[in-house]
Amino acid sequence: MNKELFDELRQSAEEMVAIREGVMSPAHITRVAMPEVKQIRTKAGVKQDEFARLLGVSPSLVQAWEQQKRLPNGAALKLLKMLELNPQIIHTLKTI
């Protein structure tokens, strides 16, 4: 690793520690409201196994989301937000 990249990485780590300790504030915070996965699934009228298959994840992951043991992220989070706003998307998912 070159020195410039290493110095930048070290500075980022130091800033992270300072933010965590309350010494400095983060420049930007993005907050996304977590969807109520069970409510979305129930509204769609499908069981956990089918919901998992439609989203391309495991049934145990859907169960963990519903119990709030794990939080959805990435593409799954976006898809859940879309389903929350437009439950009819479930019909499109069933055709793919």
PDB file of N, CA and C in Angstrom:
ATOM      1  N   MET A   1       0.863  -1.167   0.000  1.00  0.00           N
ATOM      2  CA  MET A   1       0.000   0.000   0.000  1.00  0.00           C
ATOM      3  C   MET A   1       0.908   1.229   0.000  1.00  0.00           C
ATOM      4  N   ASN A   2       0.578   2.197  -0.858  1.00  0.00           N
ATOM      5  CA  ASN A   2       1.441   3.387  -0.885  1.00  0.00           C
ATOM      6  C   ASN A   2       1.161   4.289   0.324  1.00  0.00           C
ATOM      7  N   LYS A   3       2.115   5.123   0.648  1.00  0.00           N
ATOM      8  CA  LYS A   3       2.054   5.958   1.851  1.00  0.00           C
ATOM      9  C   LYS A   3       0.848   6.893   1.846  1.00  0.00           C
ATOM     10  N   GLU A   4       0.537   7.488   0.706  1.00  0.00           N
ATOM     11  CA  GLU A   4      -0.591   8.422   0.631  1.00  0.00           C
ATOM     12  C   GLU A   4      -1.910   7.723   0.957  1.00  0.00           C
ATOM     13  N   LEU A   5      -2.109   6.553   0.402  1.00  0.00           N
ATOM     14  CA  LEU A   5      -3.331   5.794   0.667  1.00  0.00           C
ATOM     15  C   LEU A   5      -3.389   5.374   2.132  1.00  0.00           C
ATOM     16  N   PHE A   6      -2.253   4.925   2.672  1.00  0.00           N
ATOM     17  CA  PHE A   6      -2.200   4.530   4.070  1.00  0.00           C
ATOM     18  C   PHE A   6      -2.526   5.707   4.989  1.00  0.00           C
ATOM     19  N   ASP A   7      -1.958   6.881   4.711  1.00  0.00           N
ATOM     20  CA  ASP A   7      -2.216   8.073   5.530  1.00  0.00           C
ATOM     21  C   ASP A   7      -3.694   8.452   5.504  1.00  0.00           C
ATOM     22  N   GLU A   8      -4.309   8.336   4.337  1.00  0.00           N
ATOM     23  CA  GLU A   8      -5.737   8.653   4.200  1.00  0.00           C
ATOM     24  C   GLU A   8      -6.582   7.661   5.007  1.00  0.00           C
ATOM     25  N   LEU A   9      -6.225   6.403   4.935  1.00  0.00           N
ATOM     26  CA  LEU A   9      -6.930   5.372   5.689  1.00  0.00           C
ATOM     27  C   LEU A   9      -6.785   5.598   7.196  1.00  0.00           C
ATOM     28  N   ARG A  10      -5.568   5.923   7.640  1.00  0.00           N
ATOM     29  CA  ARG A  10      -5.318   6.184   9.061  1.00  0.00           C
ATOM     30  C   ARG A  10      -6.117   7.396   9.536  1.00  0.00           C
ATOM     31  N   GLN A  11      -6.154   8.456   8.716  1.00  0.00           N
ATOM     32  CA  GLN A  11      -6.906   9.657   9.073  1.00  0.00           C
ATOM     33  C   GLN A  11      -8.402   9.327   9.208  1.00  0.00           C
ATOM     34  N   SER A  12      -8.925   8.525   8.290  1.00  0.00           N
ATOM     35  CA  SER A  12     -10.331   8.127   8.359  1.00  0.00           C
ATOM     36  C   SER A  12     -10.624   7.354   9.636  1.00  0.00           C
ATOM     37  N   ALA A  13      -9.734   6.457   9.997  1.00  0.00           N
ATOM     38  CA  ALA A  13      -9.909   5.678  11.226  1.00  0.00           C
ATOM     39  C   ALA A  13      -9.872   6.585  12.455  1.00  0.00           C
ATOM     40  N   GLU A  14      -8.976   7.550  12.463  1.00  0.00           N
ATOM     41  CA  GLU A  14      -8.891   8.487  13.583  1.00  0.00           C
ATOM     42  C   GLU A  14     -10.162   9.329  13.688  1.00  0.00           C
ATOM     43  N   GLU A  15     -10.703   9.748  12.544  1.00  0.00           N
ATOM     44  CA  GLU A  15     -11.958  10.510  12.543  1.00  0.00           C
ATOM     45  C   GLU A  15     -13.103   9.657  13.067  1.00  0.00           C
ATOM     46  N   MET A  16     -13.136   8.378  12.679  1.00  0.00           N
ATOM     47  CA  MET A  16     -14.178   7.479  13.145  1.00  0.00           C
ATOM     48  C   MET A  16     -14.151   7.376  14.670  1.00  0.00           C
ATOM     49  N   VAL A  17     -12.959   7.226  15.245  1.00  0.00           N
ATOM     50  CA  VAL A  17     -12.825   7.134  16.696  1.00  0.00           C
ATOM     51  C   VAL A  17     -13.276   8.441  17.345  1.00  0.00           C
ATOM     52  N   ALA A  18     -12.885   9.575  16.782  1.00  0.00           N
ATOM     53  CA  ALA A  18     -13.266  10.877  17.335  1.00  0.00           C
ATOM     54  C   ALA A  18     -14.785  11.063  17.298  1.00  0.00           C
ATOM     55  N   ILE A  19     -15.420  10.620  16.228  1.00  0.00           N
ATOM     56  CA  ILE A  19     -16.885  10.722  16.124  1.00  0.00           C
ATOM     57  C   ILE A  19     -17.535   9.829  17.173  1.00  0.00           C
ATOM     58  N   ARG A  20     -17.050   8.607  17.289  1.00  0.00           N
ATOM     59  CA  ARG A  20     -17.606   7.661  18.266  1.00  0.00           C
ATOM     60  C   ARG A  20     -17.469   8.184  19.691  1.00  0.00           C
ATOM     61  N   GLU A  21     -16.346   8.860  19.982  1.00  0.00           N
ATOM     62  CA  GLU A  21     -16.103   9.391  21.328  1.00  0.00           C
ATOM     63  C   GLU A  21     -16.771  10.743  21.558  1.00  0.00           C
ATOM     64  N   GLY A  22     -17.413  11.292  20.521  1.00  0.00           N
ATOM     65  CA  GLY A  22     -18.110  12.562  20.658  1.00  0.00           C
ATOM     66  C   GLY A  22     -17.220  13.780  20.551  1.00  0.00           C
ATOM     67  N   VAL A  23     -15.979  13.588  20.141  1.00  0.00           N
ATOM     68  CA  VAL A  23     -15.033  14.697  20.003  1.00  0.00           C
ATOM     69  C   VAL A  23     -15.365  15.526  18.770  1.00  0.00           C
ATOM     70  N   MET A  24     -15.840  14.884  17.729  1.00  0.00           N
ATOM     71  CA  MET A  24     -16.245  15.605  16.516  1.00  0.00           C
ATOM     72  C   MET A  24     -17.552  15.026  16.004  1.00  0.00           C
ATOM     73  N   SER A  25     -18.225  15.779  15.155  1.00  0.00           N
ATOM     74  CA  SER A  25     -19.497  15.350  14.581  1.00  0.00           C
ATOM     75  C   SER A  25     -19.279  14.848  13.159  1.00  0.00           C
ATOM     76  N   PRO A  26     -20.075  13.873  12.737  1.00  0.00           N
ATOM     77  CA  PRO A  26     -19.949  13.407  11.352  1.00  0.00           C
ATOM     78  C   PRO A  26     -20.390  14.495  10.378  1.00  0.00           C
ATOM     79  N   ALA A  27     -19.807  14.486   9.209  1.00  0.00           N
ATOM     80  CA  ALA A  27     -20.143  15.488   8.198  1.00  0.00           C
ATOM     81  C   ALA A  27     -21.554  15.281   7.660  1.00  0.00           C
ATOM     82  N   HIS A  28     -21.972  14.034   7.583  1.00  0.00           N
ATOM     83  CA  HIS A  28     -23.282  13.734   6.997  1.00  0.00           C
ATOM     84  C   HIS A  28     -23.812  12.428   7.587  1.00  0.00           C
ATOM     85  N   ILE A  29     -25.085  12.410   7.912  1.00  0.00           N
ATOM     86  CA  ILE A  29     -25.719  11.190   8.417  1.00  0.00           C
ATOM     87  C   ILE A  29     -26.925  10.892   7.538  1.00  0.00           C
ATOM     88  N   THR A  30     -26.983   9.670   7.044  1.00  0.00           N
ATOM     89  CA  THR A  30     -28.133   9.231   6.261  1.00  0.00           C
ATOM     90  C   THR A  30     -28.924   8.249   7.098  1.00  0.00           C
ATOM     91  N   ARG A  31     -30.191   8.529   7.290  1.00  0.00           N
ATOM     92  CA  ARG A  31     -31.043   7.631   8.067  1.00  0.00           C
ATOM     93  C   ARG A  31     -32.163   7.124   7.171  1.00  0.00           C
ATOM     94  N   VAL A  32     -32.364   5.829   7.224  1.00  0.00           N
ATOM     95  CA  VAL A  32     -33.431   5.199   6.460  1.00  0.00           C
ATOM     96  C   VAL A  32     -34.313   4.472   7.455  1.00  0.00           C
ATOM     97  N   ALA A  33     -35.597   4.780   7.447  1.00  0.00           N
ATOM     98  CA  ALA A  33     -36.517   4.107   8.354  1.00  0.00           C
ATOM     99  C   ALA A  33     -36.601   2.631   7.962  1.00  0.00           C
ATOM    100  N   MET A  34     -36.450   1.769   8.949  1.00  0.00           N
ATOM    101  CA  MET A  34     -36.512   0.342   8.677  1.00  0.00           C
ATOM    102  C   MET A  34     -37.962  -0.077   8.429  1.00  0.00           C
ATOM    103  N   PRO A  35     -38.181  -0.820   7.371  1.00  0.00           N
ATOM    104  CA  PRO A  35     -39.547  -1.261   7.066  1.00  0.00           C
ATOM    105  C   PRO A  35     -40.010  -2.336   8.041  1.00  0.00           C
ATOM    106  N   GLU A  36     -41.306  -2.407   8.255  1.00  0.00           N
ATOM    107  CA  GLU A  36     -41.908  -3.457   9.075  1.00  0.00           C
ATOM    108  C   GLU A  36     -42.113  -4.666   8.169  1.00  0.00           C
ATOM    109  N   VAL A  37     -41.148  -5.563   8.165  1.00  0.00           N
ATOM    110  CA  VAL A  37     -41.121  -6.668   7.210  1.00  0.00           C
ATOM    111  C   VAL A  37     -42.346  -7.569   7.352  1.00  0.00           C
ATOM    112  N   LYS A  38     -42.715  -7.910   8.568  1.00  0.00           N
ATOM    113  CA  LYS A  38     -43.868  -8.795   8.763  1.00  0.00           C
ATOM    114  C   LYS A  38     -45.144  -8.140   8.232  1.00  0.00           C
ATOM    115  N   GLN A  39     -45.288  -6.858   8.476  1.00  0.00           N
ATOM    116  CA  GLN A  39     -46.468  -6.132   8.003  1.00  0.00           C
ATOM    117  C   GLN A  39     -46.496  -6.117   6.470  1.00  0.00           C
ATOM    118  N   ILE A  40     -45.350  -5.910   5.847  1.00  0.00           N
ATOM    119  CA  ILE A  40     -45.266  -5.899   4.383  1.00  0.00           C
ATOM    120  C   ILE A  40     -45.635  -7.275   3.830  1.00  0.00           C
ATOM    121  N   ARG A  41     -45.060  -8.321   4.435  1.00  0.00           N
ATOM    122  CA  ARG A  41     -45.326  -9.689   3.979  1.00  0.00           C
ATOM    123  C   ARG A  41     -46.792 -10.071   4.166  1.00  0.00           C
ATOM    124  N   THR A  42     -47.346  -9.714   5.325  1.00  0.00           N
ATOM    125  CA  THR A  42     -48.741 -10.034   5.608  1.00  0.00           C
ATOM    126  C   THR A  42     -49.670  -9.318   4.634  1.00  0.00           C
ATOM    127  N   LYS A  43     -49.367  -8.057   4.372  1.00  0.00           N
ATOM    128  CA  LYS A  43     -50.175  -7.284   3.417  1.00  0.00           C
ATOM    129  C   LYS A  43     -50.109  -7.900   2.023  1.00  0.00           C
ATOM    130  N   ALA A  44     -48.955  -8.491   1.696  1.00  0.00           N
ATOM    131  CA  ALA A  44     -48.790  -9.143   0.402  1.00  0.00           C
ATOM    132  C   ALA A  44     -49.509 -10.498   0.360  1.00  0.00           C
ATOM    133  N   GLY A  45     -49.855 -11.018   1.531  1.00  0.00           N
ATOM    134  CA  GLY A  45     -50.610 -12.264   1.595  1.00  0.00           C
ATOM    135  C   GLY A  45     -49.791 -13.512   1.296  1.00  0.00           C
ATOM    136  N   VAL A  46     -48.511 -13.494   1.687  1.00  0.00           N
ATOM    137  CA  VAL A  46     -47.660 -14.659   1.439  1.00  0.00           C
ATOM    138  C   VAL A  46     -46.998 -15.130   2.729  1.00  0.00           C
ATOM    139  N   LYS A  47     -46.637 -16.415   2.753  1.00  0.00           N
ATOM    140  CA  LYS A  47     -45.947 -16.991   3.904  1.00  0.00           C
ATOM    141  C   LYS A  47     -44.455 -16.646   3.820  1.00  0.00           C
ATOM    142  N   GLN A  48     -43.761 -16.831   4.926  1.00  0.00           N
ATOM    143  CA  GLN A  48     -42.335 -16.486   4.987  1.00  0.00           C
ATOM    144  C   GLN A  48     -41.521 -17.169   3.893  1.00  0.00           C
ATOM    145  N   ASP A  49     -41.779 -18.471   3.664  1.00  0.00           N
ATOM    146  CA  ASP A  49     -41.014 -19.208   2.655  1.00  0.00           C
ATOM    147  C   ASP A  49     -41.176 -18.600   1.268  1.00  0.00           C
ATOM    148  N   GLU A  50     -42.411 -18.290   0.907  1.00  0.00           N
ATOM    149  CA  GLU A  50     -42.653 -17.720  -0.418  1.00  0.00           C
ATOM    150  C   GLU A  50     -42.078 -16.310  -0.515  1.00  0.00           C
ATOM    151  N   PHE A  51     -42.235 -15.525   0.537  1.00  0.00           N
ATOM    152  CA  PHE A  51     -41.698 -14.167   0.559  1.00  0.00           C
ATOM    153  C   PHE A  51     -40.178 -14.197   0.365  1.00  0.00           C
ATOM    154  N   ALA A  52     -39.533 -15.123   1.058  1.00  0.00           N
ATOM    155  CA  ALA A  52     -38.081 -15.267   0.935  1.00  0.00           C
ATOM    156  C   ALA A  52     -37.700 -15.627  -0.495  1.00  0.00           C
ATOM    157  N   ARG A  53     -38.435 -16.554  -1.096  1.00  0.00           N
ATOM    158  CA  ARG A  53     -38.138 -16.954  -2.472  1.00  0.00           C
ATOM    159  C   ARG A  53     -38.308 -15.789  -3.422  1.00  0.00           C
ATOM    160  N   LEU A  54     -39.359 -15.002  -3.241  1.00  0.00           N
ATOM    161  CA  LEU A  54     -39.623 -13.854  -4.113  1.00  0.00           C
ATOM    162  C   LEU A  54     -38.534 -12.784  -3.989  1.00  0.00           C
ATOM    163  N   LEU A  55     -37.992 -12.625  -2.788  1.00  0.00           N
ATOM    164  CA  LEU A  55     -36.944 -11.621  -2.575  1.00  0.00           C
ATOM    165  C   LEU A  55     -35.546 -12.162  -2.860  1.00  0.00           C
ATOM    166  N   GLY A  56     -35.446 -13.486  -3.016  1.00  0.00           N
ATOM    167  CA  GLY A  56     -34.143 -14.085  -3.284  1.00  0.00           C
ATOM    168  C   GLY A  56     -33.261 -14.203  -2.052  1.00  0.00           C
ATOM    169  N   VAL A  57     -33.903 -14.396  -0.893  1.00  0.00           N
ATOM    170  CA  VAL A  57     -33.162 -14.565   0.360  1.00  0.00           C
ATOM    171  C   VAL A  57     -33.653 -15.838   1.048  1.00  0.00           C
ATOM    172  N   SER A  58     -33.004 -16.207   2.128  1.00  0.00           N
ATOM    173  CA  SER A  58     -33.410 -17.417   2.841  1.00  0.00           C
ATOM    174  C   SER A  58     -34.599 -17.130   3.766  1.00  0.00           C
ATOM    175  N   PRO A  59     -35.423 -18.170   4.015  1.00  0.00           N
ATOM    176  CA  PRO A  59     -36.526 -17.992   4.968  1.00  0.00           C
ATOM    177  C   PRO A  59     -36.032 -17.585   6.364  1.00  0.00           C
ATOM    178  N   SER A  60     -34.865 -18.090   6.762  1.00  0.00           N
ATOM    179  CA  SER A  60     -34.352 -17.719   8.089  1.00  0.00           C
ATOM    180  C   SER A  60     -33.989 -16.240   8.152  1.00  0.00           C
ATOM    181  N   LEU A  61     -33.568 -15.659   7.019  1.00  0.00           N
ATOM    182  CA  LEU A  61     -33.264 -14.230   7.002  1.00  0.00           C
ATOM    183  C   LEU A  61     -34.550 -13.411   7.132  1.00  0.00           C
ATOM    184  N   VAL A  62     -35.595 -13.820   6.436  1.00  0.00           N
ATOM    185  CA  VAL A  62     -36.891 -13.126   6.560  1.00  0.00           C
ATOM    186  C   VAL A  62     -37.359 -13.193   8.008  1.00  0.00           C
ATOM    187  N   GLN A  63     -37.234 -14.362   8.625  1.00  0.00           N
ATOM    188  CA  GLN A  63     -37.629 -14.518  10.022  1.00  0.00           C
ATOM    189  C   GLN A  63     -36.803 -13.595  10.924  1.00  0.00           C
ATOM    190  N   ALA A  64     -35.507 -13.505  10.677  1.00  0.00           N
ATOM    191  CA  ALA A  64     -34.641 -12.629  11.479  1.00  0.00           C
ATOM    192  C   ALA A  64     -35.027 -11.165  11.298  1.00  0.00           C
ATOM    193  N   TRP A  65     -35.392 -10.766  10.077  1.00  0.00           N
ATOM    194  CA  TRP A  65     -35.855  -9.391   9.839  1.00  0.00           C
ATOM    195  C   TRP A  65     -37.128  -9.132  10.634  1.00  0.00           C
ATOM    196  N   GLU A  66     -38.050 -10.086  10.572  1.00  0.00           N
ATOM    197  CA  GLU A  66     -39.338  -9.890  11.248  1.00  0.00           C
ATOM    198  C   GLU A  66     -39.174  -9.805  12.755  1.00  0.00           C
ATOM    199  N   GLN A  67     -38.205 -10.512  13.285  1.00  0.00           N
ATOM    200  CA  GLN A  67     -37.941 -10.485  14.730  1.00  0.00           C
ATOM    201  C   GLN A  67     -36.960  -9.382  15.100  1.00  0.00           C
ATOM    202  N   GLN A  68     -36.537  -8.605  14.103  1.00  0.00           N
ATOM    203  CA  GLN A  68     -35.593  -7.505  14.254  1.00  0.00           C
ATOM    204  C   GLN A  68     -34.270  -7.953  14.876  1.00  0.00           C
ATOM    205  N   LYS A  69     -33.884  -9.202  14.562  1.00  0.00           N
ATOM    206  CA  LYS A  69     -32.578  -9.705  14.978  1.00  0.00           C
ATOM    207  C   LYS A  69     -31.525  -9.273  13.972  1.00  0.00           C
ATOM    208  N   ARG A  70     -31.962  -9.053  12.731  1.00  0.00           N
ATOM    209  CA  ARG A  70     -31.085  -8.544  11.676  1.00  0.00           C
ATOM    210  C   ARG A  70     -31.842  -7.449  10.936  1.00  0.00           C
ATOM    211  N   LEU A  71     -31.110  -6.560  10.320  1.00  0.00           N
ATOM    212  CA  LEU A  71     -31.720  -5.465   9.580  1.00  0.00           C
ATOM    213  C   LEU A  71     -31.453  -5.642   8.094  1.00  0.00           C
ATOM    214  N   PRO A  72     -32.498  -5.457   7.274  1.00  0.00           N
ATOM    215  CA  PRO A  72     -32.278  -5.545   5.828  1.00  0.00           C
ATOM    216  C   PRO A  72     -31.378  -4.405   5.370  1.00  0.00           C
ATOM    217  N   ASN A  73     -30.585  -4.663   4.319  1.00  0.00           N
ATOM    218  CA  ASN A  73     -29.738  -3.609   3.773  1.00  0.00           C
ATOM    219  C   ASN A  73     -29.615  -3.787   2.264  1.00  0.00           C
ATOM    220  N   GLY A  74     -28.957  -2.871   1.642  1.00  0.00           N
ATOM    221  CA  GLY A  74     -28.697  -2.951   0.215  1.00  0.00           C
ATOM    222  C   GLY A  74     -29.951  -3.069  -0.627  1.00  0.00           C
ATOM    223  N   ALA A  75     -29.876  -3.931  -1.627  1.00  0.00           N
ATOM    224  CA  ALA A  75     -30.982  -4.100  -2.569  1.00  0.00           C
ATOM    225  C   ALA A  75     -32.239  -4.619  -1.867  1.00  0.00           C
ATOM    226  N   ALA A  76     -32.060  -5.487  -0.869  1.00  0.00           N
ATOM    227  CA  ALA A  76     -33.219  -6.023  -0.146  1.00  0.00           C
ATOM    228  C   ALA A  76     -33.976  -4.900   0.565  1.00  0.00           C
ATOM    229  N   LEU A  77     -33.252  -3.971   1.158  1.00  0.00           N
ATOM    230  CA  LEU A  77     -33.892  -2.848   1.841  1.00  0.00           C
ATOM    231  C   LEU A  77     -34.675  -1.998   0.845  1.00  0.00           C
ATOM    232  N   LYS A  78     -34.071  -1.720  -0.306  1.00  0.00           N
ATOM    233  CA  LYS A  78     -34.769  -0.919  -1.321  1.00  0.00           C
ATOM    234  C   LYS A  78     -36.026  -1.629  -1.819  1.00  0.00           C
ATOM    235  N   LEU A  79     -35.915  -2.935  -2.044  1.00  0.00           N
ATOM    236  CA  LEU A  79     -37.073  -3.691  -2.513  1.00  0.00           C
ATOM    237  C   LEU A  79     -38.174  -3.711  -1.456  1.00  0.00           C
ATOM    238  N   LEU A  80     -37.805  -3.864  -0.207  1.00  0.00           N
ATOM    239  CA  LEU A  80     -38.803  -3.835   0.871  1.00  0.00           C
ATOM    240  C   LEU A  80     -39.485  -2.476   0.954  1.00  0.00           C
ATOM    241  N   LYS A  81     -38.717  -1.403   0.803  1.00  0.00           N
ATOM    242  CA  LYS A  81     -39.317  -0.060   0.817  1.00  0.00           C
ATOM    243  C   LYS A  81     -40.279   0.105  -0.359  1.00  0.00           C
ATOM    244  N   MET A  82     -39.913  -0.444  -1.533  1.00  0.00           N
ATOM    245  CA  MET A  82     -40.797  -0.369  -2.691  1.00  0.00           C
ATOM    246  C   MET A  82     -42.087  -1.142  -2.423  1.00  0.00           C
ATOM    247  N   LEU A  83     -41.980  -2.333  -1.827  1.00  0.00           N
ATOM    248  CA  LEU A  83     -43.160  -3.128  -1.495  1.00  0.00           C
ATOM    249  C   LEU A  83     -44.024  -2.430  -0.454  1.00  0.00           C
ATOM    250  N   GLU A  84     -43.377  -1.727   0.452  1.00  0.00           N
ATOM    251  CA  GLU A  84     -44.106  -0.986   1.478  1.00  0.00           C
ATOM    252  C   GLU A  84     -44.941   0.119   0.835  1.00  0.00           C
ATOM    253  N   LEU A  85     -44.366   0.797  -0.154  1.00  0.00           N
ATOM    254  CA  LEU A  85     -45.064   1.886  -0.837  1.00  0.00           C
ATOM    255  C   LEU A  85     -46.075   1.388  -1.860  1.00  0.00           C
ATOM    256  N   ASN A  86     -45.776   0.229  -2.484  1.00  0.00           N
ATOM    257  CA  ASN A  86     -46.650  -0.300  -3.522  1.00  0.00           C
ATOM    258  C   ASN A  86     -46.713  -1.823  -3.413  1.00  0.00           C
ATOM    259  N   PRO A  87     -47.621  -2.342  -2.568  1.00  0.00           N
ATOM    260  CA  PRO A  87     -47.708  -3.784  -2.343  1.00  0.00           C
ATOM    261  C   PRO A  87     -48.008  -4.594  -3.618  1.00  0.00           C
ATOM    262  N   GLN A  88     -48.515  -3.963  -4.642  1.00  0.00           N
ATOM    263  CA  GLN A  88     -48.830  -4.676  -5.886  1.00  0.00           C
ATOM    264  C   GLN A  88     -47.581  -5.197  -6.587  1.00  0.00           C
ATOM    265  N   ILE A  89     -46.417  -4.687  -6.217  1.00  0.00           N
ATOM    266  CA  ILE A  89     -45.163  -5.147  -6.810  1.00  0.00           C
ATOM    267  C   ILE A  89     -44.969  -6.640  -6.567  1.00  0.00           C
ATOM    268  N   ILE A  90     -45.587  -7.176  -5.506  1.00  0.00           N
ATOM    269  CA  ILE A  90     -45.450  -8.599  -5.202  1.00  0.00           C
ATOM    270  C   ILE A  90     -45.912  -9.444  -6.378  1.00  0.00           C
ATOM    271  N   HIS A  91     -46.938  -8.969  -7.109  1.00  0.00           N
ATOM    272  CA  HIS A  91     -47.442  -9.717  -8.263  1.00  0.00           C
ATOM    273  C   HIS A  91     -46.394  -9.763  -9.376  1.00  0.00           C
ATOM    274  N   THR A  92     -45.662  -8.682  -9.557  1.00  0.00           N
ATOM    275  CA  THR A  92     -44.588  -8.659 -10.550  1.00  0.00           C
ATOM    276  C   THR A  92     -43.480  -9.636 -10.144  1.00  0.00           C
ATOM    277  N   LEU A  93     -43.146  -9.657  -8.855  1.00  0.00           N
ATOM    278  CA  LEU A  93     -42.107 -10.556  -8.374  1.00  0.00           C
ATOM    279  C   LEU A  93     -42.488 -12.024  -8.615  1.00  0.00           C
ATOM    280  N   LYS A  94     -43.779 -12.317  -8.538  1.00  0.00           N
ATOM    281  CA  LYS A  94     -44.234 -13.690  -8.735  1.00  0.00           C
ATOM    282  C   LYS A  94     -44.045 -14.146 -10.188  1.00  0.00           C
ATOM    283  N   THR A  95     -43.943 -13.202 -11.107  1.00  0.00           N
ATOM    284  CA  THR A  95     -43.812 -13.569 -12.517  1.00  0.00           C
ATOM    285  C   THR A  95     -42.371 -13.716 -12.974  1.00  0.00           C
ATOM    286  N   ILE A  96     -41.430 -13.318 -12.136  1.00  0.00           N
ATOM    287  CA  ILE A  96     -40.015 -13.419 -12.550  1.00  0.00           C
ATOM    288  C   ILE A  96     -39.348 -14.620 -11.923  1.00  0.00           C
TER     289      ILE A  96
END
